[in-house]
Short mmCIF file of C-alpha atoms in Angstrom, two decimals:
data_model
loop_
_atom_site.label_atom_id
_atom_site.label_comp_id
_atom_site.label_asym_id
_atom_site.label_seq_id
_atom_site.Cartn_x
_atom_site.Cartn_y
_atom_site.Cartn_z
CA UNK A 1 0.19 0.07 -0.02
CA UNK A 2 1.39 3.27 -1.03
CA UNK A 3 2.35 5.59 1.73
CA UNK A 4 1.16 9.04 1.88
CA UNK A 5 2.21 12.40 3.10
CA UNK A 6 0.88 15.55 3.98
CA UNK A 7 3.66 18.62 3.92
CA UNK A 8 2.76 22.30 4.73
CA UNK A 9 5.16 24.96 4.40
CA UNK A 10 5.46 28.15 6.79
CA UNK A 11 5.96 31.45 5.73
CA UNK A 12 4.21 33.46 8.68
CA UNK A 13 1.43 35.21 8.04
CA UNK A 14 1.03 33.57 4.34
CA UNK A 15 0.16 30.61 6.41
CA UNK A 16 -3.60 31.97 5.89
CA UNK A 17 -3.43 30.28 2.55
CA UNK A 18 -2.91 26.93 4.21
CA UNK A 19 -5.47 27.83 6.98
CA UNK A 20 -7.92 28.00 4.33
CA UNK A 21 -6.90 24.48 2.25
CA UNK A 22 -7.07 22.78 5.85
CA UNK A 23 -10.58 23.90 6.41
CA UNK A 24 -11.90 22.69 3.27
CA UNK A 25 -10.13 19.41 3.93
CA UNK A 26 -11.76 19.40 7.39
CA UNK A 27 -15.20 20.35 5.90
CA UNK A 28 -15.10 16.88 3.90
CA UNK A 29 -13.37 15.23 7.11
CA UNK A 30 -10.50 14.34 4.29
CA UNK A 31 -7.47 12.72 6.22
CA UNK A 32 -5.84 10.21 3.80
CA UNK A 33 -2.36 10.53 5.03
CA UNK A 34 -0.27 8.55 6.88
CA UNK A 35 1.82 10.94 8.45
CA UNK A 36 2.26 14.92 7.97
CA UNK A 37 5.18 17.15 8.37
CA UNK A 38 4.96 20.95 9.27
CA UNK A 39 7.20 23.95 9.24
CA UNK A 40 6.91 26.90 11.24
CA UNK A 41 3.23 28.34 10.55
CA UNK A 42 2.71 25.11 8.71
CA UNK A 43 2.96 23.33 11.92
CA UNK A 44 0.77 25.58 13.86
CA UNK A 45 -1.97 25.10 10.79
CA UNK A 46 -1.87 21.36 11.20
CA UNK A 47 -2.18 21.33 14.97
CA UNK A 48 -5.45 22.79 13.98
CA UNK A 49 -6.22 20.29 11.13
CA UNK A 50 -5.13 17.21 13.16
CA UNK A 51 -7.51 18.13 16.33
CA UNK A 52 -10.33 18.73 13.78
CA UNK A 53 -10.57 22.52 14.80
CA UNK A 54 -11.85 24.40 11.65
CA UNK A 55 -11.15 28.26 11.50
CA UNK A 56 -8.94 27.72 14.52
CA UNK A 57 -5.79 28.95 12.40
CA UNK A 58 -7.88 31.61 10.87
CA UNK A 59 -8.68 33.02 14.21
CA UNK A 60 -5.10 32.85 15.70
CA UNK A 61 -3.63 34.41 12.23
CA UNK A 62 -6.25 37.10 12.28
CA UNK A 63 -6.98 38.04 15.78
CA UNK A 64 -3.68 37.16 17.41
CA UNK A 65 -0.94 37.37 15.28
CA UNK A 66 -2.06 40.94 14.01
CA UNK A 67 -2.39 41.95 17.83
CA UNK A 68 0.97 44.21 19.01
CA UNK A 69 1.50 41.63 21.95
CA UNK A 70 2.52 39.45 19.34
CA UNK A 71 3.89 41.56 16.63
CA UNK A 72 5.66 44.80 17.69
CA UNK A 73 8.31 46.74 16.12
CA UNK A 74 8.57 49.43 18.61
CA UNK A 75 9.36 46.68 21.17
CA UNK A 76 12.16 45.18 18.87
CA UNK A 77 13.61 48.46 18.26
CA UNK A 78 14.19 48.23 22.09
CA UNK A 79 15.79 44.93 21.88
CA UNK A 80 12.94 42.96 22.53
CA UNK A 81 10.74 40.37 20.23
CA UNK A 82 9.67 41.56 16.79
CA UNK A 83 7.42 38.44 16.96
CA UNK A 84 6.52 36.43 20.52
CA UNK A 85 5.72 33.24 19.38
CA UNK A 86 5.65 31.66 22.83
CA UNK A 87 2.90 34.00 23.79
CA UNK A 88 1.09 33.30 20.35
CA UNK A 89 0.98 29.78 21.21
CA UNK A 90 0.21 29.85 24.85
CA UNK A 91 -2.55 32.61 24.57
CA UNK A 92 -4.23 30.57 21.14
CA UNK A 93 -4.46 27.71 23.87
CA UNK A 94 -6.14 29.58 26.31
CA UNK A 95 -8.67 31.30 23.88
CA UNK A 96 -9.01 28.21 21.17
CA UNK A 97 -8.39 25.09 23.43
CA UNK A 98 -7.35 22.37 21.60
CA UNK A 99 -8.63 18.81 21.46
CA UNK A 100 -5.52 17.04 22.71
CA UNK A 101 -7.46 13.42 22.26
CA UNK A 102 -8.12 14.10 18.64
CA UNK A 103 -4.67 15.63 17.98
CA UNK A 104 -2.76 12.84 19.12
CA UNK A 105 -4.93 10.10 18.41
CA UNK A 106 -4.89 11.18 14.64
CA UNK A 107 -2.02 10.55 12.28
CA UNK A 108 1.42 11.15 13.27
CA UNK A 109 3.00 14.59 12.88
CA UNK A 110 6.29 15.92 12.53
CA UNK A 111 7.66 19.47 12.70
CA UNK A 112 10.91 20.76 11.70
CA UNK A 113 13.55 22.78 13.85
CA UNK A 114 16.78 24.21 12.68
CA UNK A 115 19.72 22.92 15.08
CA UNK A 116 21.55 26.03 15.97
CA UNK A 117 24.88 24.16 16.39
CA UNK A 118 24.80 22.23 13.06
CA UNK A 119 22.51 24.37 11.02
CA UNK A 120 20.61 21.37 10.04
CA UNK A 121 17.24 19.96 9.97
CA UNK A 122 15.93 18.15 13.30
CA UNK A 123 12.44 16.54 12.53
CA UNK A 124 10.46 16.02 15.83
CA UNK A 125 7.62 13.57 16.08
CA UNK A 126 4.90 15.90 18.12
CA UNK A 127 3.58 14.59 21.24
CA UNK A 128 1.91 15.61 24.40
CA UNK A 129 5.20 15.89 26.04
CA UNK A 130 6.80 18.13 23.77
CA UNK A 131 4.34 20.03 21.81
CA UNK A 132 4.91 23.15 23.46
CA UNK A 133 8.38 23.51 23.11
CA UNK A 134 8.57 21.93 19.43
CA UNK A 135 6.17 24.60 18.32
CA UNK A 136 8.00 27.62 19.85
CA UNK A 137 11.13 26.04 18.23
CA UNK A 138 9.69 25.55 14.58
CA UNK A 139 8.39 29.05 14.69
CA UNK A 140 11.27 30.78 16.46
CA UNK A 141 12.38 33.23 13.52
CA UNK A 142 16.06 34.24 13.53
CA UNK A 143 16.57 37.71 14.89
CA UNK A 144 12.84 38.49 15.04
CA UNK A 145 12.50 36.18 18.20
CA UNK A 146 15.35 36.85 20.77
CA UNK A 147 15.17 33.29 23.27
CA UNK A 148 16.62 30.26 21.79
CA UNK A 149 14.59 27.26 22.75
CA UNK A 150 16.23 24.17 23.97
CA UNK A 151 15.19 21.00 24.66
CA UNK A 152 16.16 17.32 23.78
CA UNK A 153 19.68 17.87 23.80
CA UNK A 154 19.88 20.71 21.34
CA UNK A 155 18.69 24.52 20.90
CA UNK A 156 17.00 25.78 17.90
CA UNK A 157 15.51 27.83 15.73
CA UNK A 158 12.87 28.20 12.72
CA UNK A 159 12.56 25.29 11.01
CA UNK A 160 12.29 27.15 7.59
CA UNK A 161 15.85 27.96 7.94
CA UNK A 162 17.06 24.51 7.21
CA UNK A 163 14.11 22.77 5.43
CA UNK A 164 11.12 24.84 4.31
CA UNK A 165 9.49 22.30 2.20
CA UNK A 166 10.42 18.71 3.77
CA UNK A 167 9.43 17.02 0.62
CA UNK A 168 12.73 14.82 0.45
CA UNK A 169 12.26 13.98 4.01
CA UNK A 170 8.81 12.89 3.41
CA UNK A 171 10.33 10.49 0.72
CA UNK A 172 13.04 9.41 3.05
CA UNK A 173 10.42 8.25 5.40
CA UNK A 174 8.63 6.08 2.66
CA UNK A 175 5.99 8.45 1.39
CA UNK A 176 5.34 8.00 -2.41
CA UNK A 177 2.24 9.95 -2.65
CA UNK A 178 2.98 13.64 -1.50
CA UNK A 179 0.80 16.33 -0.92
CA UNK A 180 2.33 19.77 -0.56
CA UNK A 181 0.69 23.11 0.43
CA UNK A 182 2.76 26.32 -0.37
CA UNK A 183 2.79 29.64 0.90
CA UNK A 184 3.95 30.96 -2.51
CA UNK A 185 2.54 31.36 -5.94
CA UNK A 186 3.86 28.56 -8.39
CA UNK A 187 5.90 30.85 -10.16
CA UNK A 188 8.12 31.65 -6.98
CA UNK A 189 11.72 30.67 -6.82
CA UNK A 190 13.87 31.99 -3.92
CA UNK A 191 16.80 34.48 -4.60
CA UNK A 192 19.90 34.16 -3.05
CA UNK A 193 20.54 36.20 0.24
CA UNK A 194 21.93 39.95 -1.16
CA UNK A 195 24.27 40.63 1.76
CA UNK A 196 25.80 37.28 3.29
CA UNK A 197 28.52 39.03 5.11
CA UNK A 198 25.55 40.96 6.74
CA UNK A 199 24.08 37.76 7.93
CA UNK A 200 27.41 36.61 9.26
CA UNK A 201 27.60 39.77 11.21
CA UNK A 202 24.17 39.77 12.61
CA UNK A 203 24.33 36.16 13.56
CA UNK A 204 28.00 36.34 14.80
CA UNK A 205 26.71 33.85 17.83
CA UNK A 206 25.41 31.24 15.42
CA UNK A 207 27.76 30.97 12.56
CA UNK A 208 26.02 27.62 11.41
CA UNK A 209 22.59 29.35 11.42
CA UNK A 210 24.12 32.18 9.38
CA UNK A 211 25.66 29.59 6.81
CA UNK A 212 22.08 28.10 6.58
CA UNK A 213 20.61 31.30 5.95
CA UNK A 214 23.13 32.11 3.20
CA UNK A 215 22.15 28.37 1.69
CA UNK A 216 18.33 28.72 2.66
CA UNK A 217 17.44 29.85 -1.58
CA UNK A 218 19.40 26.95 -2.84
CA UNK A 219 17.89 24.40 -0.51
CA UNK A 220 14.34 25.46 -1.11
CA UNK A 221 14.84 25.88 -4.87
CA UNK A 222 16.23 22.15 -4.74
CA UNK A 223 12.88 21.30 -3.02
CA UNK A 224 10.75 22.71 -5.85
CA UNK A 225 13.15 20.84 -8.43
CA UNK A 226 12.29 17.78 -6.30
CA UNK A 227 8.43 18.88 -6.91
CA UNK A 228 8.80 19.30 -10.34
CA UNK A 229 11.05 16.08 -11.12
CA UNK A 230 10.28 13.53 -8.30
CA UNK A 231 11.90 10.07 -8.27
CA UNK A 232 10.25 7.53 -10.20
CA UNK A 233 7.58 5.40 -8.60
CA UNK A 234 6.51 9.23 -6.50
CA UNK A 235 3.54 11.27 -7.04
CA UNK A 236 3.81 14.96 -5.90
CA UNK A 237 0.76 17.00 -5.83
CA UNK A 238 1.12 20.90 -5.09
CA UNK A 239 -1.52 23.07 -3.77
CA UNK A 240 -0.26 26.97 -4.12
CA UNK A 241 -1.70 30.25 -4.07
CA UNK A 242 -2.80 32.04 -6.92
CA UNK A 243 -0.33 34.92 -8.56
CA UNK A 244 -2.52 37.33 -7.45
CA UNK A 245 -2.10 36.11 -3.69
CA UNK A 246 -1.10 39.13 -1.81
CA UNK A 247 -0.10 38.35 1.61
CA UNK A 248 3.26 38.87 2.63
CA UNK A 249 5.31 37.54 5.68
CA UNK A 250 4.35 40.24 7.86
CA UNK A 251 0.97 41.37 6.44
CA UNK A 252 -1.42 42.65 9.18
CA UNK A 253 -4.22 43.89 7.08
CA UNK A 254 -7.48 41.99 7.90
CA UNK A 255 -8.73 42.53 4.22
CA UNK A 256 -5.69 40.67 2.71
CA UNK A 257 -5.52 38.15 5.27
CA UNK A 258 -9.36 37.36 4.80
CA UNK A 259 -8.72 37.32 0.77
CA UNK A 260 -5.72 34.89 1.24
CA UNK A 261 -8.05 32.48 3.92
CA UNK A 262 -10.98 32.49 0.89
CA UNK A 263 -8.11 31.67 -1.95
CA UNK A 264 -6.84 28.74 0.50
CA UNK A 265 -10.58 27.45 0.61
CA UNK A 266 -11.25 27.60 -2.89
CA UNK A 267 -7.98 25.96 -3.70
CA UNK A 268 -8.60 23.11 -1.01
CA UNK A 269 -12.29 22.79 -2.51
CA UNK A 270 -10.71 22.26 -6.22
CA UNK A 271 -8.03 20.07 -4.91
CA UNK A 272 -10.60 17.68 -3.56
CA UNK A 273 -12.92 18.15 -6.37
CA UNK A 274 -9.84 16.95 -8.76
CA UNK A 275 -9.21 13.84 -6.31
CA UNK A 276 -12.48 12.70 -6.36
CA UNK A 277 -12.66 12.46 -10.10
CA UNK A 278 -15.12 15.78 -10.62
CA UNK A 279 -12.60 16.95 -13.27
CA UNK A 280 -9.37 15.43 -14.62
CA UNK A 281 -6.26 16.13 -12.64
CA UNK A 282 -4.34 18.76 -14.93
CA UNK A 283 -1.41 21.65 -14.64
CA UNK A 284 -4.53 24.00 -14.03
CA UNK A 285 -6.75 22.56 -11.46
CA UNK A 286 -3.92 20.66 -9.59
CA UNK A 287 -0.61 22.56 -10.33
CA UNK A 288 2.21 20.77 -10.74
CA UNK A 289 0.66 17.17 -10.21
CA UNK A 290 3.79 15.23 -11.59
CA UNK A 291 3.11 11.59 -11.74
CA UNK A 292 6.51 10.05 -12.07
CA UNK A 293 5.32 6.49 -12.46
CA UNK A 294 4.02 7.65 -16.18
CA UNK A 295 7.16 9.97 -16.54
#
């Protein structure tokens, strides 16, 4: 039996798109996967999906991630956090309590965090014992979040630094049908860091993280290449925002966020229609939809 995986990219406020896709999935009780891997905001979205909490991620993004307690440039200029990811996690659980029984009896969930010592990705199986630390670590944006989450013998920063789209890891774990929810339109390719010397200076205490940031574009685009040209025997399906998706990493405008959410809902519904045979799978309704078995 073919093993199936779901990958959800991060992207801070761009995660509003994935929240819409996953709400469309929840509306149809669609969860055919054997495991899921989330990165940064993608991991937060997966928590809502796997605990079957429709609109939870939408509410967290639009009512809490826009709050100055979370995002505060003035605080950052005074030496504090630009974004307070620990507050967001703890307060969201207070306002929108999780159904932990559903969350941890669902399919296995993994989250990516970047090891500050090695600059390499670590993939944590999310459990009741580590969920708070793992979510803090995978969303701990370098520079923007001052504390360094430490647990399980290491210290970590945002998972997107080392592995923004962990399709290769899903394949390594045996998945041969991989569905990827991206946070950028299909035309996007990440540009190399313009000032690597500045990255090394700003992250002088963490040279491995600086190097990972410098290599991030290369790794990101390599993941896109894997998606477009998967190994023989593998299928990769991609759900991505349309080209007019206007939400940026730090967009705080609720009209734009609502628009991005609706785009996600529509993309999720379109994906389900394709999978269910309402219309055929092709490049327009299923994006890449690469089937290497017929290549």
